[in-house]
Structures are given as structure tokens and as C-alpha cells.
Coordinates of C-alpha atoms and ligand atoms in Angstrom, one line a residue:
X1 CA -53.6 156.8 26.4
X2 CA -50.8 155.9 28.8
X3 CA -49.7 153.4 26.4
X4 CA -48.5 155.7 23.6
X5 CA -45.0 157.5 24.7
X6 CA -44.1 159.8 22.8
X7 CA -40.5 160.4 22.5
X8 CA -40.7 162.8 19.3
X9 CA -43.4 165.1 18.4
X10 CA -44.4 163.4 15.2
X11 CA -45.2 160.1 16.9
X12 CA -48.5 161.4 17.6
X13 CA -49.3 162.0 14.1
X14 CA -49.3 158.3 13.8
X15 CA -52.8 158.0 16.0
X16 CA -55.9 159.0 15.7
X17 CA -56.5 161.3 19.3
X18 CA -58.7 158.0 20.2
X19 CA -56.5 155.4 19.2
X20 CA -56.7 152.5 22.1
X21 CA -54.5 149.7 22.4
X22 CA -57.5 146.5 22.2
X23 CA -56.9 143.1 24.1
X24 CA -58.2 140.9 21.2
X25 CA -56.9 137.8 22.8
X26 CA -54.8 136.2 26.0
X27 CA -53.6 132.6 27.0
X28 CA -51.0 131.9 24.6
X29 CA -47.4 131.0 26.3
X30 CA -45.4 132.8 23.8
X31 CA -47.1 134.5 20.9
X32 CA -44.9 135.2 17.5
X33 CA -44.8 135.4 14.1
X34 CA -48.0 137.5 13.0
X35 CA -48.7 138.1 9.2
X36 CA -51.4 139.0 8.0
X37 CA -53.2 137.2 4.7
X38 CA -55.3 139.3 2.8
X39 CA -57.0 136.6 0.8
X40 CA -58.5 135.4 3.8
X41 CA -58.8 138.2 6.0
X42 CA -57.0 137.3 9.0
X43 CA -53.9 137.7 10.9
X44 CA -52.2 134.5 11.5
X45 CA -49.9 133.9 14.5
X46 CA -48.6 131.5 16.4
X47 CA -47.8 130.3 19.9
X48 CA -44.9 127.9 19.1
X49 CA -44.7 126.1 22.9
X50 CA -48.5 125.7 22.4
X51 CA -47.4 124.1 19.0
X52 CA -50.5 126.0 17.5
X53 CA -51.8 128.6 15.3
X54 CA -54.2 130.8 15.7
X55 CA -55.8 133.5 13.6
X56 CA -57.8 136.6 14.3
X57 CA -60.4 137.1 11.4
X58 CA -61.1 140.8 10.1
X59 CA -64.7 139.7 11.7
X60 CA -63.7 139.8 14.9
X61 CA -63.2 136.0 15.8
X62 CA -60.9 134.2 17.5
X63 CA -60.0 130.7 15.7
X64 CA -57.6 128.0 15.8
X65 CA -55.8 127.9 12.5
X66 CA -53.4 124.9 12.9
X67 CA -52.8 122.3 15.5
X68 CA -50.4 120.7 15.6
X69 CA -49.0 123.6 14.1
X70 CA -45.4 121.7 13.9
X71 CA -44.2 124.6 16.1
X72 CA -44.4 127.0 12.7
X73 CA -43.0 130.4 14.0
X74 CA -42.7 133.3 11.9
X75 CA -44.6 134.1 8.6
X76 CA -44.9 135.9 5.7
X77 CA -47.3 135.8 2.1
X78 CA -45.8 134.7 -1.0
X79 CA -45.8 136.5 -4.3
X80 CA -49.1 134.7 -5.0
X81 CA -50.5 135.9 -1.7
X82 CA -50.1 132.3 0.2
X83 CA -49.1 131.6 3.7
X84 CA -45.5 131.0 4.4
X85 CA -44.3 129.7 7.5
X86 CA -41.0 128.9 9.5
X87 CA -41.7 125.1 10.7
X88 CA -39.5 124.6 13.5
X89 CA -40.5 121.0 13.9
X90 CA -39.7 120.0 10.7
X91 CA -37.1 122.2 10.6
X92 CA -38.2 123.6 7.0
X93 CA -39.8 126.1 5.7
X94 CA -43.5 125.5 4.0
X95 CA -46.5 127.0 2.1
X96 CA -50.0 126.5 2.7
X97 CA -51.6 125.9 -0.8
X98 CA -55.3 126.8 -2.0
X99 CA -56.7 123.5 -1.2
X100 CA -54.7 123.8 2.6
X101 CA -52.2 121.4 2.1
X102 CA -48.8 122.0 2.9
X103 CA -45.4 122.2 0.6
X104 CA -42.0 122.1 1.9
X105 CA -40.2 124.5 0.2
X106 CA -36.7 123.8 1.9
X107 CA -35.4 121.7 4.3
X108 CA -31.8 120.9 3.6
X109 CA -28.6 123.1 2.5
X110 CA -25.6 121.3 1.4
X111 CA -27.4 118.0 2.4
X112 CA -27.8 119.1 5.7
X113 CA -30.6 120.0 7.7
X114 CA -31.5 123.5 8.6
X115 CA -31.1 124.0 12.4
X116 CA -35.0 126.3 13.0
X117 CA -35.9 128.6 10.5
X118 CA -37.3 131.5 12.9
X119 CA -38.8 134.4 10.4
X120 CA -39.1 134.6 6.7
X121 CA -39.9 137.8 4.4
X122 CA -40.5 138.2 1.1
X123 CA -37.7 140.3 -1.7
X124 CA -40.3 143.5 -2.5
X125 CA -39.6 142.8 -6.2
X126 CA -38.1 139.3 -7.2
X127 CA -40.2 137.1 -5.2
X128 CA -37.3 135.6 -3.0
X129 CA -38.4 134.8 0.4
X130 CA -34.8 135.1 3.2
X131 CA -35.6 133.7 6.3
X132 CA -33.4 133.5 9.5
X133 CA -32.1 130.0 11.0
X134 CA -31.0 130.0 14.4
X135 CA -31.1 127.2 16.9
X136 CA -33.5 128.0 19.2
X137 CA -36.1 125.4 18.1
X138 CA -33.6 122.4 18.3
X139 CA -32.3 123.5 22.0
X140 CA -35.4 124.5 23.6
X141 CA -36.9 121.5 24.2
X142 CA -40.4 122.6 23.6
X143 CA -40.5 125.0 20.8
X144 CA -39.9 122.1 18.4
X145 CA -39.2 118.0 18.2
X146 CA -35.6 118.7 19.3
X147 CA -32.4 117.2 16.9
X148 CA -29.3 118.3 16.6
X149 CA -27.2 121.0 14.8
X150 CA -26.0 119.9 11.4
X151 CA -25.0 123.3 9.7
X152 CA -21.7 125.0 10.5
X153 CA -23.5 128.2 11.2
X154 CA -26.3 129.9 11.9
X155 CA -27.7 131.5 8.1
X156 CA -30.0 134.0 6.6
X157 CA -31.3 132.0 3.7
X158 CA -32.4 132.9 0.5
X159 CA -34.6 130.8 -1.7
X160 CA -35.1 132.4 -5.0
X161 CA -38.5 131.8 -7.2
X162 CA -37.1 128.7 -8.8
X163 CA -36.6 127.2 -5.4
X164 CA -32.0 127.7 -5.5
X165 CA -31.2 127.9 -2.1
X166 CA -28.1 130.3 -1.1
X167 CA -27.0 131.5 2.5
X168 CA -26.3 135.2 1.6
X169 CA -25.5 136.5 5.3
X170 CA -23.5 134.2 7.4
X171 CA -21.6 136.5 10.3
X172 CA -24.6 137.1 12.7
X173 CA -25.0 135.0 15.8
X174 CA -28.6 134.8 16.3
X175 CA -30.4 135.9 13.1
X176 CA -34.2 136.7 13.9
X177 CA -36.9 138.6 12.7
X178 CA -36.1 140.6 9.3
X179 CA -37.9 142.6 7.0
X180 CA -36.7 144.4 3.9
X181 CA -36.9 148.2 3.6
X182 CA -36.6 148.2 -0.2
X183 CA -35.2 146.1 -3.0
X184 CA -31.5 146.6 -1.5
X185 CA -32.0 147.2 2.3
X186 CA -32.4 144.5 4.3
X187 CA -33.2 145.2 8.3
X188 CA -31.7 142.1 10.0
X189 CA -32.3 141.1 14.0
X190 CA -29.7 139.4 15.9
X191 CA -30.9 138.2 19.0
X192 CA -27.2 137.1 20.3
X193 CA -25.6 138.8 23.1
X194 CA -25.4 142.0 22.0
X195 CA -28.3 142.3 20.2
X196 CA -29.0 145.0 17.7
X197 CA -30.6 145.2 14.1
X198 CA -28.2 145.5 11.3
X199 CA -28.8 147.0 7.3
X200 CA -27.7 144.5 4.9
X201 CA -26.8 146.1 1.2
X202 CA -28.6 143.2 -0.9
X203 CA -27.8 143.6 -4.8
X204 CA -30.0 142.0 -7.8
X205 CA -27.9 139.0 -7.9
X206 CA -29.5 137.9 -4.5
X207 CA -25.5 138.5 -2.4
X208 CA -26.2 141.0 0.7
X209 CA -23.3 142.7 2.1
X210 CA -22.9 144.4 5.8
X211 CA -23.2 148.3 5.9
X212 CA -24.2 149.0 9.7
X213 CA -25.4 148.9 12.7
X214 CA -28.9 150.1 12.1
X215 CA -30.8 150.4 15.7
X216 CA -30.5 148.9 19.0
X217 CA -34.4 148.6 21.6
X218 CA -33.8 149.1 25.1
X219 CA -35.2 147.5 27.5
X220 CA -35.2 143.9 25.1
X221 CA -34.3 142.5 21.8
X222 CA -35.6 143.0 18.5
X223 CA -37.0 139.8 17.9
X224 CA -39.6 141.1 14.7
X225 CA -39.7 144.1 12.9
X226 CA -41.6 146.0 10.3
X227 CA -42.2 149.0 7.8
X228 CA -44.7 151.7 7.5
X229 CA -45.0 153.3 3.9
X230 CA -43.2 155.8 5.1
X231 CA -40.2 153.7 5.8
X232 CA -40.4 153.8 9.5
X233 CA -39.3 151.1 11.5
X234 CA -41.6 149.4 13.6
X235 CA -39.5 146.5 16.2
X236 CA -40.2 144.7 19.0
X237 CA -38.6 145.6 22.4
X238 CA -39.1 144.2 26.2
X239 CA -41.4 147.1 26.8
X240 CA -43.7 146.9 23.8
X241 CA -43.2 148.5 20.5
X242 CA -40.8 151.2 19.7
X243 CA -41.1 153.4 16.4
X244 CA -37.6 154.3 15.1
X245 CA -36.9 156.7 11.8
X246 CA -36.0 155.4 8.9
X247 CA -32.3 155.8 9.1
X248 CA -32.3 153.6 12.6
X249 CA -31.2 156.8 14.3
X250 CA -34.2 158.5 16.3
X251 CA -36.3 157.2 17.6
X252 CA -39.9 158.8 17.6
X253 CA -41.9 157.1 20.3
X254 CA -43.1 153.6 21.9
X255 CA -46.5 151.7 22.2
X256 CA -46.2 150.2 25.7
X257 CA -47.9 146.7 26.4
X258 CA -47.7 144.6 30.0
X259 CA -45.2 141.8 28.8
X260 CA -42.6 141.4 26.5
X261 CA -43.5 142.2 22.8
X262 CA -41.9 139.6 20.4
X263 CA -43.5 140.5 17.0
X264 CA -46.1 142.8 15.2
X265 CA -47.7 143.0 11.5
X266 CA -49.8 145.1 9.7
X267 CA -53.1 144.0 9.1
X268 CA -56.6 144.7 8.1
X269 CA -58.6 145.5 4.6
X270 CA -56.1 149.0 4.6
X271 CA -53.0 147.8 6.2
X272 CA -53.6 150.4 8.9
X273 CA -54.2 147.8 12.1
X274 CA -51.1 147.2 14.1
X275 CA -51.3 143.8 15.8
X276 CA -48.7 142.8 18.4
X277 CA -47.9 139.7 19.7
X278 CA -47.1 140.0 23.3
X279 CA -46.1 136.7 25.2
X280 CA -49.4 135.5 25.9
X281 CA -51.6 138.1 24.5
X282 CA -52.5 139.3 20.9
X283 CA -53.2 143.2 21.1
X284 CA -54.0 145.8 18.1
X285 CA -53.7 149.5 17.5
X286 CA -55.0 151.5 15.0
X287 CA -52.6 153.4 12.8
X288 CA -52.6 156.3 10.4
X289 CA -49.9 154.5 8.7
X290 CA -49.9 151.6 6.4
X291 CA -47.6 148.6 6.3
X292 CA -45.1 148.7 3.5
X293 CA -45.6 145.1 2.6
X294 CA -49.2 145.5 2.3
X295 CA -48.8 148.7 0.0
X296 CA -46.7 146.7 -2.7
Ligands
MG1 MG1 -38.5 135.5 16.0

């Protein structure tokens, strides 16, 4: 069990005694972007060089889910349960409908294009979905079909269930992964220079509003984070997966994995499975916890 460090004594609550961290699957450049999709009973992720998606079925099997992919990297469901995904080749986000097919859902604000949406999540209760829209698919020459910057800025979007477009959050320098806490909390990455996750105030009418500094990972960057039931923070960091209370302050312990992990989900029939997307490996750990996105 070397790869569960403890930092505080409830940590190990979170584990069963037996908990292992499982190699489910390796050869991907740079995994991201795991959500998992209850309907079909798989985790989705993608490796956005590789300009693919693959999935990981509750059954156990490795599959490819899209290719080209259109270098889609994060995800999240929809208030119908569907697939949403950050296309950073068509610079747009999209949903995969029943039959397959894909929707764009937004590709333009203020007639301009959007510079690479990076991660999307869905408002627990009025179906928005804000995703983050930093460069990095436009200047790295193969996580997307390249372009250049239109926008003044980098944005946190917000796209609202009758498809209105608003950039609430406009003062981070790299926005990344994000993943609300509850109807007015908002955890926001910013994978600039000095990197750190921030709590965003976010009222009814969709406007989101600064409080504070929330957590900073050491070794690494928060590039995706999510919640447990019990509002524990679950981000990204260079050495693998910290676990941080809910007020950003403590932090309670880490799951360690050999490279750089960019993003996790909760998965599986309970939303107890921890998958982690670790550069080129997919990984999963049982939990005693549940994701809070699954739980709604
Ligand atoms: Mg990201």
C-alpha cells in the first residue's frame, strides 16, 4: 500500500484495508478529461495528442470510443445524462446525442472564436454547464488543428439551458479543470504561473464573484479536480492525487502514481471507483466515498 500517504488520520478511512491502486491501461501520451457516463457504463477519457478517446467499460474492457476524437479534452454529462466534451479542434464545445452524433453547443462569443475549451462541468441545479478556455490547444501544435487567438482573454464560460452564452470569470490566467462544490461554490484551476485553485461565489443569476484562494498541490498543478459527498476535494498534482478538506485548508493525504496525474473522476454503478488519468496510463482505486456529481 505504498501508494496511499497518509497525511491525516482520517485519510485512511477513505479505503478499504485492501484497497490497491489497479493499472487498467498504459500507452496513451497524455491522458485527461475522465467522466464517467452512467447510461453506458463506462468512463470516457481522452488522450488529446493521440487525438482519441477511449473508454473503460464497467465490464472490464478496454475500447476506442472516438477517433479522430477532434482532440476533445475534458468532459462532463448533461442534465439528460449525455456526453459533453471540450473539442479543442473545433475549438467548441459539443454533445454526443442518443443516436451518436454530435451537436455543437458553442463555438463563438461576441462573434469570435473560443481559443480551446479545456474542461466543462455541469451547475448541480440549473443545468448550466461552465467550462474553462485557455489556449493551450491553439499553441501546442499537436493537442489541436492550431489557429489563432481571437478572444481578448482567456474565460470561464457559462452556457445556460437555453444555450445564452456569458463569460462570468474573466481574471484568471490559465483557467483549467473546475468542478462545483454546491449551487454557489465554484472550485476553479488556474494552471498559470502561480498556479492555485480559487472559490468562485456564483449566485442564481449565473455572475460568480472571487472569494479566495482555495488550495495550492505541491509538487504540480491542479489541472482537474473533484468532490466526494462529503465535500472533499479530490485534485490532481505532479505526484498523483492529493485529498484536501473541504475548506481547501488541510490536507488529509495523497494517492501516489509513477507520472504526473492530470485528471480523475468518479466512476462505477455506486460512484465509489476513483479513476486517474496519469500521462500515459489510466489507473483506479476503490473508494469508500462517492463522487458528488454522481450522488445528485
Ligand atoms: Mg485540463
Amino acid at each position: 500500500m505504498t501508494e496511499l500517504q497518509a497525511t491525516d488520520p482520517t485519510f485512511a478511512d477513505l479505503f478499504a484495508p485492501d484497497a490497491e491502486l489497479e493499472h487498467l491501461a498504459g500507452d496513451m501520451t497524455w491522458a485527461e478529461g475522465p467522466t464517467y457516463v452512467a447510461a453506458r457504463e463506462r468512463v470516457i477519457y481522452s488522450d488529446v495528442r493521440q487525438n482519441r478517446t477511449w473508454a473503460w467499460t464497467d465490464y472490464g474492457a478496454l475500447e476506442v470510443e472516438e477517433e479522430p476524437s477532434h482532440h476533445q479534452n475534458g468532459h462532463c454529462t448533461d442534465v439528460d445524462g449525455l456526453l459533453i466534451a471540450c473539442s479543442h479542434g473545433h475549438r467548441s464545445i459539443v454533445r454526443q446525442e442518443f443516436d451518436g452524433t454530435w451537436t455543437t453547443l458553442a463555438n463563438t462569443f461576441e462573434g469570435k472564436k473560443l481559443n480551446s475549451p479545456n474542461d466543462v462541468a455541469l451547475h448541480p441545479t440549473d443545468g448550466s454547464l461552465w467550462f474553462t478556455d485557455p489556449t493551450y490547444g491553439i499553441d501546442k501544435e499537436d493537442e489541436g488543428y492550431g489557429g489563432t487567438q481571437e478572444l481578448g482573454g482567456r474565460y470561464v464560460f457559462r452556457l445556460s439551458r437555453e444555450g445564452i452564452l456569458t463569460a462570468p470569470i474573466r481574471d484568471r490566467d490559465k483557467p483549467n479543470g473546475l468542478a462545483f462544490a454546491s449551487a454557489d461554490l465554484l472550485l476553479l484551476a488556474d494552471t498559470g504561473d502561480d498556479a492555485a485553485t480559487f472559490g468562485y461565489r456564483v449566485d442564481a443569476s449565473g455572475s460568480a464573484t472571487l472569494e479566495r484562494e482555495w488550495f495550492r498541490v505541491d509538487p504540480g498543478k491542479t489541472d482537474g479536480l473533484r468532490l466526494d459527498i462529503e465535500g472533499r476535494i479530490w485534485s490532481s498534482a505532479g505526484d498523483g492525487v492529493h485529498v484536501i478538506s473541504p475548506d481547501g485548508g488541510t490536507e488529509l493525504g495523497r494517492i501516489r502514481t509513477p507520472e504526473t496525474t492530470a485528471n480523475l473522476c468518479f466512476g462505477g454503478p455506486y460512484g465509489t471507483l476513483l479513476y486517474i488519468t496519469a500521462t500515459s496510463s489510466l489507473w483506479r482505486i476503490p473508494t469508500r466515498t462517492r463522487g458528488l456529481e454522481l450522488a445528485r
